[in-house]
């Protein structure tokens, strides 16, 4: 899941060198020796939802790598022309073909190891019929007891589900900020 290092300058195509820039920056950057362009690399946002229907939550069985065949909440990389909420809704539509109403932000997770920030919104399902896209083998609802905890694709999904069912039992939903080791 690590991103590959930058190899060539996006401006002129020359092979870059990783070094401290001359401007006092304290991190090594991909610097172009020809035109001087400094390429900054920053975390990417992954946005998704916790779609719920009564006591159950919608999970999708992945038809793509990584973690093919494992279960996940609908989520994916945020695009440039959308808000976090719009991106989460788009992923939910693409991966599950669900009808839903977006609700509040639920979890924010720093996944420092891979340079990502994951944001999940709650989403109230308006139907229990799904029409999953090509990235999903199967989309179905699970109660807390039915969740395939050992077959979840990502730790972020597990942490979000643990928080969700805990809040659901209390009948009050917070915003959970979690650092994933
Ligand atoms: Zn260059």
XYZ file of C-alpha atoms and ligand atoms in Angstrom:
182
model
C 0.000 0.000 0.000
C 3.039 2.267 0.186
C 3.242 4.755 -2.623
C 6.262 4.364 -4.889
C 8.853 7.101 -4.588
C 8.745 9.800 -7.263
C 11.264 8.952 -9.988
C 10.985 11.744 -12.539
C 10.307 15.456 -12.443
C 6.664 16.255 -13.246
C 7.815 19.486 -14.859
C 10.678 18.399 -17.158
C 11.034 14.612 -16.860
C 14.579 14.577 -15.434
C 15.345 11.911 -12.813
C 14.827 13.477 -9.367
C 17.108 13.236 -6.342
C 15.804 12.844 -2.787
C 17.572 15.499 -0.719
C 16.988 18.401 1.626
C 15.845 21.398 -0.430
C 17.894 24.609 -0.121
C 15.019 26.596 1.409
C 15.493 25.453 5.001
C 13.027 22.550 4.741
C 13.855 19.815 7.240
C 12.596 16.836 5.200
C 14.113 15.173 2.183
C 12.060 15.875 -0.941
C 12.191 14.729 -4.543
C 14.143 17.637 -6.036
C 14.754 18.021 -9.765
C 18.471 18.694 -10.442
C 17.615 20.269 -13.816
C 14.767 22.716 -13.180
C 14.773 22.839 -9.387
C 11.132 21.756 -8.932
C 10.496 20.374 -5.438
C 7.861 17.596 -5.369
C 5.941 17.525 -2.095
C 4.251 14.287 -1.055
C 1.437 14.432 1.471
C -1.134 12.028 2.898
C -4.094 10.959 0.763
C -7.679 10.910 1.995
C -9.777 7.758 1.935
C -13.491 8.446 2.396
C -16.307 6.034 3.126
C -19.521 5.325 4.979
C -21.044 3.154 7.659
C -24.370 2.380 5.945
C -26.871 1.169 8.541
C -30.311 -0.427 8.451
C -31.852 -0.985 11.879
C -29.362 -3.009 13.898
C -27.391 -3.999 10.829
C -24.501 -2.524 8.859
C -23.757 -2.949 5.172
C -20.465 -4.580 4.222
C -19.067 -5.267 0.752
C -17.021 -8.324 -0.201
C -14.069 -7.043 -2.217
C -13.676 -8.130 -5.823
C -10.362 -6.254 -6.129
C -6.888 -6.408 -4.672
C -5.629 -5.775 -2.115
C -7.588 -8.059 0.215
C -9.689 -9.729 -2.482
C -12.612 -11.639 -0.927
C -12.414 -9.783 2.401
C -15.245 -7.640 3.761
C -15.092 -3.867 3.928
C -17.180 -0.775 4.446
C -17.638 1.126 1.196
C -14.691 3.516 0.864
C -12.054 4.735 -1.539
C -9.701 7.555 -2.457
C -11.194 11.026 -2.496
C -11.191 12.700 -5.930
C -10.099 16.286 -6.629
C -13.528 17.670 -7.546
C -15.509 16.584 -4.510
C -15.951 17.140 -0.782
C -15.230 14.373 1.729
C -18.947 13.709 2.130
C -19.539 13.644 -1.639
C -16.635 11.237 -2.081
C -17.962 8.937 0.629
C -21.392 8.966 -1.015
C -19.890 8.254 -4.452
C -17.940 5.256 -3.141
C -21.049 3.916 -1.430
C -23.003 4.210 -4.662
C -20.214 2.629 -6.756
C -19.356 -0.256 -4.441
C -22.758 -1.155 -3.018
C -25.364 0.423 -5.296
C -27.179 1.409 -2.123
C -29.864 4.037 -1.616
C -29.053 6.124 1.424
C -29.023 9.493 3.116
C -25.664 10.869 4.271
C -25.338 11.652 7.985
C -22.573 13.025 10.203
C -18.849 12.362 10.206
C -18.174 9.340 12.410
C -14.497 8.351 12.375
C -11.210 9.995 11.457
C -8.244 7.661 11.333
C -4.586 8.487 10.833
C -2.900 5.622 9.014
C 0.570 7.065 9.292
C 2.351 3.947 8.016
C 0.873 4.354 4.528
C 0.405 8.135 4.553
C -3.397 8.137 4.560
C -6.235 9.720 6.513
C -9.518 7.767 6.477
C -12.853 9.468 7.122
C -16.116 7.564 7.575
C -19.576 9.103 7.645
C -22.691 7.403 8.933
C -25.262 6.823 6.184
C -28.892 5.854 6.755
C -29.986 3.224 4.258
C -33.347 3.871 2.583
C -33.617 0.342 1.206
C -32.161 -3.078 1.973
C -31.782 -3.861 -1.736
C -28.311 -3.373 -3.221
C -26.842 -3.309 -6.683
C -23.082 -3.644 -6.188
C -20.602 -2.579 -8.873
C -17.704 -4.553 -10.338
C -15.456 -3.900 -7.316
C -17.816 -5.881 -5.084
C -18.613 -9.616 -5.107
C -21.499 -9.285 -2.673
C -23.088 -6.549 -0.536
C -25.066 -7.593 2.526
C -26.208 -6.502 5.968
C -24.677 -7.799 9.207
C -25.728 -7.491 12.833
C -22.888 -6.980 15.320
C -22.909 -10.706 16.128
C -22.754 -11.628 12.444
C -19.817 -9.372 11.510
C -16.991 -11.538 10.077
C -14.379 -9.928 12.353
C -11.562 -12.175 11.128
C -12.461 -11.600 7.487
C -12.410 -7.789 7.474
C -10.151 -6.213 4.857
C -8.639 -3.384 6.901
C -7.973 -2.395 10.511
C -9.661 0.963 9.826
C -12.878 -0.901 8.994
C -12.638 -2.977 12.177
C -11.999 0.063 14.389
C -14.873 1.978 12.812
C -17.276 -0.945 13.269
C -16.255 -1.436 16.916
C -16.950 2.265 17.583
C -20.183 2.177 15.593
C -21.769 -0.747 17.444
C -20.618 0.653 20.800
C -22.281 4.013 20.039
C -25.322 2.259 18.568
C -25.886 0.401 21.855
C -25.680 3.743 23.719
C -27.984 5.390 21.189
C -25.571 8.320 20.795
C -22.970 8.762 18.080
C -19.720 10.664 18.535
C -16.799 11.464 16.274
C -13.941 9.063 16.830
C -10.342 10.071 16.141
C -8.063 7.063 16.032
C -4.399 6.537 15.227
C -3.906 3.219 13.486
C -0.560 1.650 14.389
Zn 12.586 19.302 -13.615
